[in-house]
C-alpha positions as a printed NumPy array, in Angstrom:
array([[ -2.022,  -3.378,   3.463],
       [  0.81 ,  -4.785,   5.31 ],
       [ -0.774,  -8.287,   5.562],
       [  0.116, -11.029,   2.932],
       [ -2.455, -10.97 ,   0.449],
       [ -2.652, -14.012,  -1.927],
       [ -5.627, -14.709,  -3.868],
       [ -6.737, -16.067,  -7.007],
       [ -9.603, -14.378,  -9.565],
       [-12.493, -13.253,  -7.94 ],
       [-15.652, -14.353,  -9.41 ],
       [-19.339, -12.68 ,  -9.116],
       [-20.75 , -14.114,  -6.306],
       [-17.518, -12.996,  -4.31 ],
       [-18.439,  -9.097,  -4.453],
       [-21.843, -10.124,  -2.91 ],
       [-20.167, -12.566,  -0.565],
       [-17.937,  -9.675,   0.434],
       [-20.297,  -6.893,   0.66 ],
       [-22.447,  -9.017,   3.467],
       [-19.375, -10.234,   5.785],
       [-18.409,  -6.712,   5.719],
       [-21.73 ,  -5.429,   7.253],
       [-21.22 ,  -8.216,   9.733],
       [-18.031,  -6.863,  10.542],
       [-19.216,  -3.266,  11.009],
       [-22.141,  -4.491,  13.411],
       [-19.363,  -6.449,  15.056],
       [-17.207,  -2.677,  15.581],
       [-20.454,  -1.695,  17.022],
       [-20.805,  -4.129,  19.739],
       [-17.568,  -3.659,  20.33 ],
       [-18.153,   0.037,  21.016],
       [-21.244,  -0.592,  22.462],
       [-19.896,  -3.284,  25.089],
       [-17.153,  -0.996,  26.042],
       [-14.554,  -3.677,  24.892],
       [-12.302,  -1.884,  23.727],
       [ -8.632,  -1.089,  25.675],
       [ -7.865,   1.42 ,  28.296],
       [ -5.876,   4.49 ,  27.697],
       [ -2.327,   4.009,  27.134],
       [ -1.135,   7.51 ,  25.212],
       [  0.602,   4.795,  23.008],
       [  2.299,   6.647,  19.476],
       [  4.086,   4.91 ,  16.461],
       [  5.63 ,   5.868,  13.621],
       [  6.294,   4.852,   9.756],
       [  8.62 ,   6.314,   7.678],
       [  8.573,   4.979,   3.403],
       [ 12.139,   5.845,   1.899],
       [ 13.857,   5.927,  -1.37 ],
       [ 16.78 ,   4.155,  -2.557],
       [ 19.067,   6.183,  -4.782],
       [ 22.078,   5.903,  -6.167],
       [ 25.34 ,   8.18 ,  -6.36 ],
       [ 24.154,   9.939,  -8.689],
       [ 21.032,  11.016,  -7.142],
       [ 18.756,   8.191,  -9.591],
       [ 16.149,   6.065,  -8.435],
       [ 17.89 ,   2.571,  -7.71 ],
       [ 15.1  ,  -0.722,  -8.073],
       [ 16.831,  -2.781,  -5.319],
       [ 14.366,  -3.249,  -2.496],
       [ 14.501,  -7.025,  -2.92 ],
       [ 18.394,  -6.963,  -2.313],
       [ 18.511,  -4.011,   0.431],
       [ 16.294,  -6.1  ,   2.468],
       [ 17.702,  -9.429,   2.155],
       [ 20.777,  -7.596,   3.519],
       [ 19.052,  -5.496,   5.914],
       [ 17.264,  -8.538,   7.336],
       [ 14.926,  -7.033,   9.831],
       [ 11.348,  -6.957,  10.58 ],
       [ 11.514,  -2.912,  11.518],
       [ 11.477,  -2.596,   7.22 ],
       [  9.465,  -4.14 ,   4.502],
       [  8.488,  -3.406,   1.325],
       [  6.511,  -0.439,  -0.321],
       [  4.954,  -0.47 ,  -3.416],
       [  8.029,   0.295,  -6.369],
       [ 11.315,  -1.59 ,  -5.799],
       [ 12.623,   1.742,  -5.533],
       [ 11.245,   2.49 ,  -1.988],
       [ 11.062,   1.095,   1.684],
       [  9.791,   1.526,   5.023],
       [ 10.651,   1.216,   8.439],
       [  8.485,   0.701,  11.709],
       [  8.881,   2.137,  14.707],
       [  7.545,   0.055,  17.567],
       [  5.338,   2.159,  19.709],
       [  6.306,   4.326,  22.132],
       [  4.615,   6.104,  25.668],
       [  4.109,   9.446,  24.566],
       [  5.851,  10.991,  27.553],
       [  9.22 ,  11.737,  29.102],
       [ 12.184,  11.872,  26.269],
       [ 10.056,  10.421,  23.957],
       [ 10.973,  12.509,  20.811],
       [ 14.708,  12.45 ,  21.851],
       [ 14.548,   8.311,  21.96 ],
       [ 12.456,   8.238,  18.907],
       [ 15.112,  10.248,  16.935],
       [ 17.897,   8.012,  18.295],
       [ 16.023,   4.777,  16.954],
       [ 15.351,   6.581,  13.64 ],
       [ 19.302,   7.385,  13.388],
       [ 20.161,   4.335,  13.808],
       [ 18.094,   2.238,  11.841],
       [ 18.603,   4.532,   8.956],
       [ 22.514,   4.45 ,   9.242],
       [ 21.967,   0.748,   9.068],
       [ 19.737,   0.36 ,   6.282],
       [ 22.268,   3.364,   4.234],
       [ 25.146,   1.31 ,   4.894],
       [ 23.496,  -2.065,   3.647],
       [ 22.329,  -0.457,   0.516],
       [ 26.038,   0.946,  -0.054],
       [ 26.124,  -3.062,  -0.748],
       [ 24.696,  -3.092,  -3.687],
       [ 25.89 ,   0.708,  -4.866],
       [ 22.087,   2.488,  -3.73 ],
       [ 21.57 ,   4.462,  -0.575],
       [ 18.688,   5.463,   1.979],
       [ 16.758,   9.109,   1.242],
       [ 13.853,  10.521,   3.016],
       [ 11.809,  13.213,   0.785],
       [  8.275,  13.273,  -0.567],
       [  8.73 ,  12.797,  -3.898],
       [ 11.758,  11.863,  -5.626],
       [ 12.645,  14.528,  -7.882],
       [ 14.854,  12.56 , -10.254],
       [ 12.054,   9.865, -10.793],
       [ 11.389,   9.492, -14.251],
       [  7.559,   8.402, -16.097],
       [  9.92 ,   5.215, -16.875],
       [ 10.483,   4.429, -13.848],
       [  6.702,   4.553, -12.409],
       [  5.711,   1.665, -14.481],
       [  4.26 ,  -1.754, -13.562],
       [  7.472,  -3.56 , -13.991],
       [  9.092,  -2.035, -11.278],
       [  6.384,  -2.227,  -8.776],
       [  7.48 ,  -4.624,  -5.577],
       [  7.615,  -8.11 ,  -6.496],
       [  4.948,  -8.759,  -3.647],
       [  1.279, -10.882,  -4.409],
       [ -0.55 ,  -7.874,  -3.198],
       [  1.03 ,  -4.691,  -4.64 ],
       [  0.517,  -7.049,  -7.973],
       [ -3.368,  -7.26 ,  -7.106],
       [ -4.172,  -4.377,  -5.797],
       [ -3.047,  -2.77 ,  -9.211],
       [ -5.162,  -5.187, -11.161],
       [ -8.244,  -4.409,  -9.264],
       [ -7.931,  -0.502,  -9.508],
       [ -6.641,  -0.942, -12.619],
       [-10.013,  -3.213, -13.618],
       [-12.489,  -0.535, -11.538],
       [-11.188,   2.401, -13.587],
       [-11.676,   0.514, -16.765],
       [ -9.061,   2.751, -18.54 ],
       [ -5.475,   4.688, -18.297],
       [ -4.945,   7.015, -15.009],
       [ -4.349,  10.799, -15.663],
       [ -2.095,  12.742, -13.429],
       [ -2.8  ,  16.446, -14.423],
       [ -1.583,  18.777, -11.95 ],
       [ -1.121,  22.688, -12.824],
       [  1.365,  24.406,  -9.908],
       [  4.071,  26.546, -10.737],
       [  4.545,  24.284, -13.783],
       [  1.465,  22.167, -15.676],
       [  1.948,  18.337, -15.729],
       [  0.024,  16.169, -18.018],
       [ -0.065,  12.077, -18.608],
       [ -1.509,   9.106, -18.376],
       [ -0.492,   5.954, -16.944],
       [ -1.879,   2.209, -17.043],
       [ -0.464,   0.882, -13.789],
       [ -0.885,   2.746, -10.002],
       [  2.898,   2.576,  -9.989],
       [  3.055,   6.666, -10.222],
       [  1.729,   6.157,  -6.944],
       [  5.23 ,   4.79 ,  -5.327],
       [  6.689,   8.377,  -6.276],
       [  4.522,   9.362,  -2.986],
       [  6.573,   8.834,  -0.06 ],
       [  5.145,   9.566,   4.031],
       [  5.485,   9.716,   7.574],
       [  2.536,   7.9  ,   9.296],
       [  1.913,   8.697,  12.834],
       [ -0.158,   6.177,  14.603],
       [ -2.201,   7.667,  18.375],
       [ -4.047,   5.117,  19.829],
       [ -7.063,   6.388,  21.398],
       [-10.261,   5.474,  23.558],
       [-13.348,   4.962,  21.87 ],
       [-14.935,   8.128,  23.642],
       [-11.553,  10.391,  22.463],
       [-11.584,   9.354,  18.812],
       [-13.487,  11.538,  17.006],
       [-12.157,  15.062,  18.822],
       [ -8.625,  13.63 ,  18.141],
       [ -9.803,  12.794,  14.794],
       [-11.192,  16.215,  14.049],
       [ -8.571,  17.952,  15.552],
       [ -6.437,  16.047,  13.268],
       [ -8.644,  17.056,  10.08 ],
       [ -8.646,  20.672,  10.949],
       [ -5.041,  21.122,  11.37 ],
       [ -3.956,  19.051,   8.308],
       [ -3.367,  22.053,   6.521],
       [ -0.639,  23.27 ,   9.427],
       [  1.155,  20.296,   8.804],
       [  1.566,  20.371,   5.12 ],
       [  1.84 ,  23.952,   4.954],
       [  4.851,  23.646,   7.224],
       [  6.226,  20.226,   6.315],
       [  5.74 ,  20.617,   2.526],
       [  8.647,  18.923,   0.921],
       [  7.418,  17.273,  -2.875],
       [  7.903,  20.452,  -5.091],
       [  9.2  ,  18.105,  -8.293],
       [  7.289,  15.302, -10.071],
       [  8.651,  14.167, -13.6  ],
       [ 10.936,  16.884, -14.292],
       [  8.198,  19.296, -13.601],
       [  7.845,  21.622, -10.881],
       [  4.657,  21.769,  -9.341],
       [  2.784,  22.181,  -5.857],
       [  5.032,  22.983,  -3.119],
       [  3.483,  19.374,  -1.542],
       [  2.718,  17.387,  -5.103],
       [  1.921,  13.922,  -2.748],
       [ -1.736,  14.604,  -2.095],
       [ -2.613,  15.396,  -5.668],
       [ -0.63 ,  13.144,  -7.769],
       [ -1.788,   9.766,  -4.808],
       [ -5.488,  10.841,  -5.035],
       [ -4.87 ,  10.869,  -9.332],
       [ -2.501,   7.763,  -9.274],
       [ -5.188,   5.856,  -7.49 ],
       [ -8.979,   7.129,  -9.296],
       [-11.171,   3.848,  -9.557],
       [-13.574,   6.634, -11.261],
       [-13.68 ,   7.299, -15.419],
       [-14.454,  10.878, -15.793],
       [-18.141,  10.217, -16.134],
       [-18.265,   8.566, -12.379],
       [-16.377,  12.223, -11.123],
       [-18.972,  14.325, -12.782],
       [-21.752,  12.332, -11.035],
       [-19.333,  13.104,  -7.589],
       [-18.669,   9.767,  -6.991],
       [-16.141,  10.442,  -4.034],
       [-12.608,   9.234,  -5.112],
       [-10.348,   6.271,  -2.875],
       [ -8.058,   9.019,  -1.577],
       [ -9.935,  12.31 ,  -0.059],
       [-10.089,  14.822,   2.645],
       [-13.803,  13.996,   3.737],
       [-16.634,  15.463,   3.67 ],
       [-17.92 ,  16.16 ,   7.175],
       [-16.588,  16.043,  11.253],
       [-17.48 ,  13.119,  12.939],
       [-19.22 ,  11.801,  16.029],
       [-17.18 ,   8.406,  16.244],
       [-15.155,   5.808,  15.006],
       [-18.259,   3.856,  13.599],
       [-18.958,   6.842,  11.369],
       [-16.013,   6.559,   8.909],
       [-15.726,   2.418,   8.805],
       [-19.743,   2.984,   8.125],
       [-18.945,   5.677,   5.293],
       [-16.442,   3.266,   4.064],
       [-18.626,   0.297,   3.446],
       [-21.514,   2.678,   1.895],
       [-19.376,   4.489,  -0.001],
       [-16.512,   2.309,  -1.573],
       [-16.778,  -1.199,  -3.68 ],
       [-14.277,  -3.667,  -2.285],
       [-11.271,  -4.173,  -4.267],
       [ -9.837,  -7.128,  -2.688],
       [-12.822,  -9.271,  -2.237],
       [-10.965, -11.695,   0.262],
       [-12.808, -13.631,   2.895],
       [-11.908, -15.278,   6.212],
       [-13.026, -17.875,   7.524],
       [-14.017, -16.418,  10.758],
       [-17.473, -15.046,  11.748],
       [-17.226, -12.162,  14.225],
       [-20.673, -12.306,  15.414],
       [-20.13 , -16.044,  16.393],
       [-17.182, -14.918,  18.191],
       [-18.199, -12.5  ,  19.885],
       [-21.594, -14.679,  21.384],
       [-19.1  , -16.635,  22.82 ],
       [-16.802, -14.223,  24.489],
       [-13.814, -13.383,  21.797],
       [-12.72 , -10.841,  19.954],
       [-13.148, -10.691,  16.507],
       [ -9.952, -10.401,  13.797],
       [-12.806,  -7.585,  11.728],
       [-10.663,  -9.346,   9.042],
       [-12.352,  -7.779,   6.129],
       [-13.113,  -4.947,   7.459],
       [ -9.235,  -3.907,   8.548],
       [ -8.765,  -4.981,   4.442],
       [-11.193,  -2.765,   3.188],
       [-10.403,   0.129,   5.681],
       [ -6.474,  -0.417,   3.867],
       [ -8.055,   0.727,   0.548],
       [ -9.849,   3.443,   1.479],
       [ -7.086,   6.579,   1.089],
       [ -8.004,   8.788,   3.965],
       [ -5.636,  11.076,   4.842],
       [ -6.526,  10.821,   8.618],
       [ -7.484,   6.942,   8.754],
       [ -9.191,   5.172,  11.711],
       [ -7.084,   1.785,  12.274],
       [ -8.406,  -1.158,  13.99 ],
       [ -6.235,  -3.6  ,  15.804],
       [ -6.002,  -5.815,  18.541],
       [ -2.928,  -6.679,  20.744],
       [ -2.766,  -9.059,  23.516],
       [ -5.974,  -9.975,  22.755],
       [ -7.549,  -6.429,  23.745],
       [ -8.837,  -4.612,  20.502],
       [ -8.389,  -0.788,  20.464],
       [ -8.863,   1.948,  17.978],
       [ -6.109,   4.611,  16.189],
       [ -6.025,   7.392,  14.297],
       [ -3.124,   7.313,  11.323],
       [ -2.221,  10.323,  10.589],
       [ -0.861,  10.168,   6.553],
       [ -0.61 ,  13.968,   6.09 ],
       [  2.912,  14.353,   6.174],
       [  6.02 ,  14.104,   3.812],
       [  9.044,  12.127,   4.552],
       [ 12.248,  13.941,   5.412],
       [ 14.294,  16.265,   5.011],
       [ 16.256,  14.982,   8.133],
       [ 15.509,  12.741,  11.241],
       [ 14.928,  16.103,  13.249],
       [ 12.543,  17.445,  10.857],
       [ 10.488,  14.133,  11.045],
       [ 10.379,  14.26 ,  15.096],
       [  9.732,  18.009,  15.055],
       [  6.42 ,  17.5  ,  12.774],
       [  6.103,  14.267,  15.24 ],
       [  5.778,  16.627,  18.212],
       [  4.053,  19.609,  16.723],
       [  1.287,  17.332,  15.191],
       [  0.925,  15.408,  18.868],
       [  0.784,  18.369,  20.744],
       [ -1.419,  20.44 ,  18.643],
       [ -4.002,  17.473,  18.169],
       [ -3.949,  17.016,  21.613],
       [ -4.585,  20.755,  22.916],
       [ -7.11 ,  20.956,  20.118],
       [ -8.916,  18.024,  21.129],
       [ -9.4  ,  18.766,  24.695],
       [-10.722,  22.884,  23.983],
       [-13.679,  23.812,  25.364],
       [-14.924,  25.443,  21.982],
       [-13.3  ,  22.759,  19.751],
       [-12.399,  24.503,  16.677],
       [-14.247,  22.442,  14.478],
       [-17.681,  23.526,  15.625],
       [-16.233,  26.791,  14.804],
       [-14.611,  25.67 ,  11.164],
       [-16.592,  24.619,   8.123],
       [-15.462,  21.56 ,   7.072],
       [-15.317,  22.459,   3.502],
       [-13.025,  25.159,   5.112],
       [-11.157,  22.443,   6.335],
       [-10.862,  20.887,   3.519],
       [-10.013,  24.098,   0.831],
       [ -7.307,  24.66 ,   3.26 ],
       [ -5.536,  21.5  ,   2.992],
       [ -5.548,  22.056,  -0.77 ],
       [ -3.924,  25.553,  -0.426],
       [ -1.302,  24.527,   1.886],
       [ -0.103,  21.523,  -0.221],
       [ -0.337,  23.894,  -3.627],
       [  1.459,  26.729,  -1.63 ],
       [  3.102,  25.127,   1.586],
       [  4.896,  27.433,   3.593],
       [  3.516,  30.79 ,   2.405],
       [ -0.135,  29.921,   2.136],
       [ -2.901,  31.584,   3.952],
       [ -5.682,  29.567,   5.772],
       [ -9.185,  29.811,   6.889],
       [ -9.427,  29.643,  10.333],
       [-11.762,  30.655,  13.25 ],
       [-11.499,  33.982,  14.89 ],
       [-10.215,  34.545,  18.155],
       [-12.661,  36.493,  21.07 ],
       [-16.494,  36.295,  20.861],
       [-16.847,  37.979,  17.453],
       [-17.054,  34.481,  15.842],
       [-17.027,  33.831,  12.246],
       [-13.522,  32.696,  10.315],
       [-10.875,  34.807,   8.857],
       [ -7.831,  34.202,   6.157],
       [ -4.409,  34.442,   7.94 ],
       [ -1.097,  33.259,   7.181],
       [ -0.407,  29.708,   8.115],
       [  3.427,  30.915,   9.488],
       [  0.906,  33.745,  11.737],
       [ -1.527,  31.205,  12.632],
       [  1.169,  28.505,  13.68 ],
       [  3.644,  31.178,  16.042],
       [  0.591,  33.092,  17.784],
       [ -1.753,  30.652,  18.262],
       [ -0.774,  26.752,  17.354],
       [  2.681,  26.641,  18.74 ],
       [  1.37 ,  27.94 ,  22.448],
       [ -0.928,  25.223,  22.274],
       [  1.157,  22.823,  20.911],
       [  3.928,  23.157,  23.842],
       [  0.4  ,  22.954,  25.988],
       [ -0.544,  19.53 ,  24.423],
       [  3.403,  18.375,  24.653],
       [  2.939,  19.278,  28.776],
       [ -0.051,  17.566,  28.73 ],
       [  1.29 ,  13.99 ,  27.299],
       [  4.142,  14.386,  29.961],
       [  6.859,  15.519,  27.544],
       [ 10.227,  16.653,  29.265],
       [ 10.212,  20.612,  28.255],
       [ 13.674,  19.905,  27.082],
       [ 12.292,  18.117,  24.207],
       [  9.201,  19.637,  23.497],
       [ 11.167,  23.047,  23.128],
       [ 14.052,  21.435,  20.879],
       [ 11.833,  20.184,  18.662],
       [  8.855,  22.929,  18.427],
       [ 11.498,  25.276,  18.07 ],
       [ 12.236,  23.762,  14.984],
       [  9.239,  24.648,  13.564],
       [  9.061,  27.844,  14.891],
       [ 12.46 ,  28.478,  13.276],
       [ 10.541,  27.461,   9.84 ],
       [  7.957,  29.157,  10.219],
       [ 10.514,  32.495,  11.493],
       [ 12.599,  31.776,   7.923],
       [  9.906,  30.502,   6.172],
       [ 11.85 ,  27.889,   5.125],
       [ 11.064,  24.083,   4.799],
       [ 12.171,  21.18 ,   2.378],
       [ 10.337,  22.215,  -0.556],
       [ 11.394,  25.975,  -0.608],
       [ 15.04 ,  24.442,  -0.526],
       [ 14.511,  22.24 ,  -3.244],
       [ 12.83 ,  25.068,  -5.255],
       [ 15.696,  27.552,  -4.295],
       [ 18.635,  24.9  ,  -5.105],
       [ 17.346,  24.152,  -8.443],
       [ 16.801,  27.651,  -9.138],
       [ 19.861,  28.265,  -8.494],
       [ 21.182,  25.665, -10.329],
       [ 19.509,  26.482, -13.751],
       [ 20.972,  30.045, -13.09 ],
       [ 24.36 ,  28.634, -13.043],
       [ 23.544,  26.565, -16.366],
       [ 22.816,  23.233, -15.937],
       [ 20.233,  21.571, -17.812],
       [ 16.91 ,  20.833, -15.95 ],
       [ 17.98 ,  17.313, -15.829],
       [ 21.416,  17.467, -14.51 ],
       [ 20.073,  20.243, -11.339],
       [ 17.151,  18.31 , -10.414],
       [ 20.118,  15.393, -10.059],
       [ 22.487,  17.954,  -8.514],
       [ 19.823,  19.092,  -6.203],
       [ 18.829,  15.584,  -5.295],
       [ 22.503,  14.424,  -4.04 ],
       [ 23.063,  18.145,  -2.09 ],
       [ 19.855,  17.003,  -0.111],
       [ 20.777,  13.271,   0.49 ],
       [ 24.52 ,  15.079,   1.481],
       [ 22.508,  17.277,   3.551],
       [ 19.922,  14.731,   5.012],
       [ 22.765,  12.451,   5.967],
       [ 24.697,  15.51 ,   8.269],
       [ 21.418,  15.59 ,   9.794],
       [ 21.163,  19.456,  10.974],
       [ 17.467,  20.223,   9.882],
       [ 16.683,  21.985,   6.947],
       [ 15.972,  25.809,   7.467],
       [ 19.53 ,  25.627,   8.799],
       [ 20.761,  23.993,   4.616],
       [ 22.344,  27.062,   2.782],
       [ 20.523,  27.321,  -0.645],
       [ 22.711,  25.857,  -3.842],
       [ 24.831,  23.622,  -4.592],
       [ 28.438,  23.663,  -3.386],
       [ 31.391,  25.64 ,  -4.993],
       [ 33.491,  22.829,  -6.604],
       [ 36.984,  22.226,  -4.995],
       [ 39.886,  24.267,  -6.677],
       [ 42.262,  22.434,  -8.651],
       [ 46.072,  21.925,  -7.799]])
């Protein structure tokens, strides 16, 4: 959705319209895939990162418009509320210092962008969710002041037909409604981007699938939503709520909601664009004037125009991308899976566990998803985000007995994922001085068990103990983490609580 959208009504005929240029799209993809057109391997990576600007006092501050006007640089843009932004990182070879040069970029872009919101009295803050967000401020009036955040919330608003209900029951029960997707914005990610072959992407996408779990479980770091505390990652939950095109009737029939897991590994690429098409109505009805079967009988390469918009509305959590550059199309896998923050570090340590691990996993000789069920797959990304660090997964047995067993995710990831993770990292090329920096990170979690969202619990805890109001140590918590985030050591290292105030005289 990072296009510019602009369009007017849509009218009748323009669903229909729609519906057949997007099956000539997907038989495009397939000659594509067919004819072998797509480019060579390049172990290319990149990286998004959506942030929160807050103010002093640890509040949500609706300034994107501003931040970026003084900003003034492509690497960020706009996210849905005027309370958030993100920042691209152009791709990197995944090889070398790569991690160590991607956390260097990262630092510096965000000290930028900080000290150009200190303009205007807001600041930069990486974390899942906000936990000082209000229902107030999740309201259509402060989404972006961008053509299509504005009609992409019209058309899900018009699908669903009535108000959206967040109801999410973790250590504490949340219930509302809402008439706008702007609850939505409160959900803020890393996106890792792996371009890969053709004939690699569905073993890097399954490996992907099957160890989304892993990555929440260890990265969890969205414990608050409205005052409330709830799953240890809220994100998945309150996105898939924020964004149901389906009336209750339409979920009892199992009409499969915009943002979901799955429902079965793949064979290739053409198997989830094809699921997309057959599965979801288009919400943004907008044609091109280009007809990719035309262009490709004489020799191009089609823009899939319609296609890459409907694929943007479609709320995977692993999403196949299409794209073309220098005129060569090629195919990625976006990871969405993880939180943003606590710290730079964090980020590139979940950067390097998730490329390893994907990596190792994809090239086993008994992948573990012909060994997984993928409603296994699936149950366990739902445990890990309700209980992130300290939740136990399904996962296959090692030796020739076969069959699955339940074992700690902190178990699973030191005897068996890490080791194959610092196998993957070899495999890219990584320098073992970064791949050890940064996987010991989340060994060191995993050790503790200790991530962003135990913190957050532990610090407000903490702070309710010492008698503030729920209010005033969700805001306390909130600007001991940006203190935190902003000295940059990563977070199983932050002491739990809030500081001892300075003694007078």
């Amino acid at each position: 959705m990072g296009e510019k959208v602009v369009a007017g009504p849509f009218e009748l005929a323009d669903r229909q319209r729609y519906r057949a240029k997007l099956g000539r799209c997907l038989t495009g993809l397939e000659r594509l895939l067919a004819e072998k057109r797509f480019d060579r391997p390049k172990n290319l990576m990149g990286l998004e990162i959506e942030l929160n600007l807050v103010g002093t006092d640890g509040m949500p501050r609706m300034l994107n418009g501003e931040v970026l006007e003084r900003i003034a640089s492509r690497d960020f843009q706009t996210e849905l509320a005027m309370f958030n932004l993100e920042v691209n990182i152009a791709p990197h070879r995944l090889d070398g210092r790569v991690f160590d040069r991607l956390a260097e970029e990262i630092r510096t872009s965000l000290a930028y962008a900080h000290r150009k919101a200190g303009e205007v009295d807001a600041g930069i803050l990486m974390i899942g969710i906000l936990p000082t967000l209000d229902r107030d401020d999740l309201v259509s009036s402060n989404l972006s002041a961008v053509d299509r955040y504005t009609l992409l919330n019209d058309q899900i608003v018009a699908a669903r037909g009535e108000d959206f209900v967040l109801d999410i029951e973790g250590v504490e029960h949340l219930t509302c409604t809402s008439g706008s997707i702007a609850p939505e914005a409160a959900c803020t990610s890393v996106q890792l981007h792996l371009q890969v072959t053709p004939d690699r992407f569905a073993d890097v996408w399954n490996a992907a699938q099957a160890v989304a779990a892993v990555q929440v479980a260890v990265g969890a770091n969205s414990p608050f939503l409205f005052g409330l505390e709830l799953w240890r990652e809220s994100r998945p939950p309150l996105f898939q709520q924020a964004t149901d095109t389906r009336p209750p009737e339409l979920q009892a029939q199992g009409v499969r909601p915009r943002t979901w897991f799955g429902e079965r590994w793949v064979t290739s690429a053409y198997d989830l664009f094809e699921e997309n098409l057959r599965y979801f109505p288009a919400l943004l009805p907008i044609h091109d004037d280009e007809e990719p079967l035309d262009v490709l009988d004489e020799g191009g390469i089609p823009s899939l125009a319609e296609l890459v918009l409907h694929n943007g509305t479609v709320y995977r959590w692993n999403r196949p991308v299409y794209g073309i550059a220098d005129g060569v199309p090629h195919l990625r896998v976006e990871n969405r899976v993880l939180p943003a923050g606590p710290t730079v570090t964090d980020v590139i340590a979940n950067t390097a566990f998730y490329y390893g691990v994907v990596r190792a996993l994809a090239e086993e000789s008994r992948p573990v998803w012909t060994r997984l069920p993928f409603e296994a797959a699936a149950a366990n990304f739902d445990t890990a985000c309700r209980d992130g660090i300290d939740a136990r997964l399904v996962w296959p047995r090692r030796g020739r007995l076969g069959g699955t067993t339940e074992i700690d995710a902190v178990t699973l990831v030191r005897d068996e994922l890490l080791p194959l993770a610092e196998a993957g990292l070899d495999a890219w090329g990584v320098e073992p001085a970064d791949r050890d920096l940064y996987l010991g990170v989340i060994d060191e979690r995993c050790r503790r068990r200790a991530n962003g969202a135990t913190w957050q619990a532990a610090t407000f805890h903490q702070a309710l103990e010492q008698g503030l109001s729920r209010e005033a140590a969700l805001a306390a918590t909130t600007r001991r983490y940006s203190e935190l985030m902003h000295l940059g050591e990563p977070v199983h290292t932050w002491p739990v609580g809030l500081p001892e105030p300075a003694p007078l005289g």
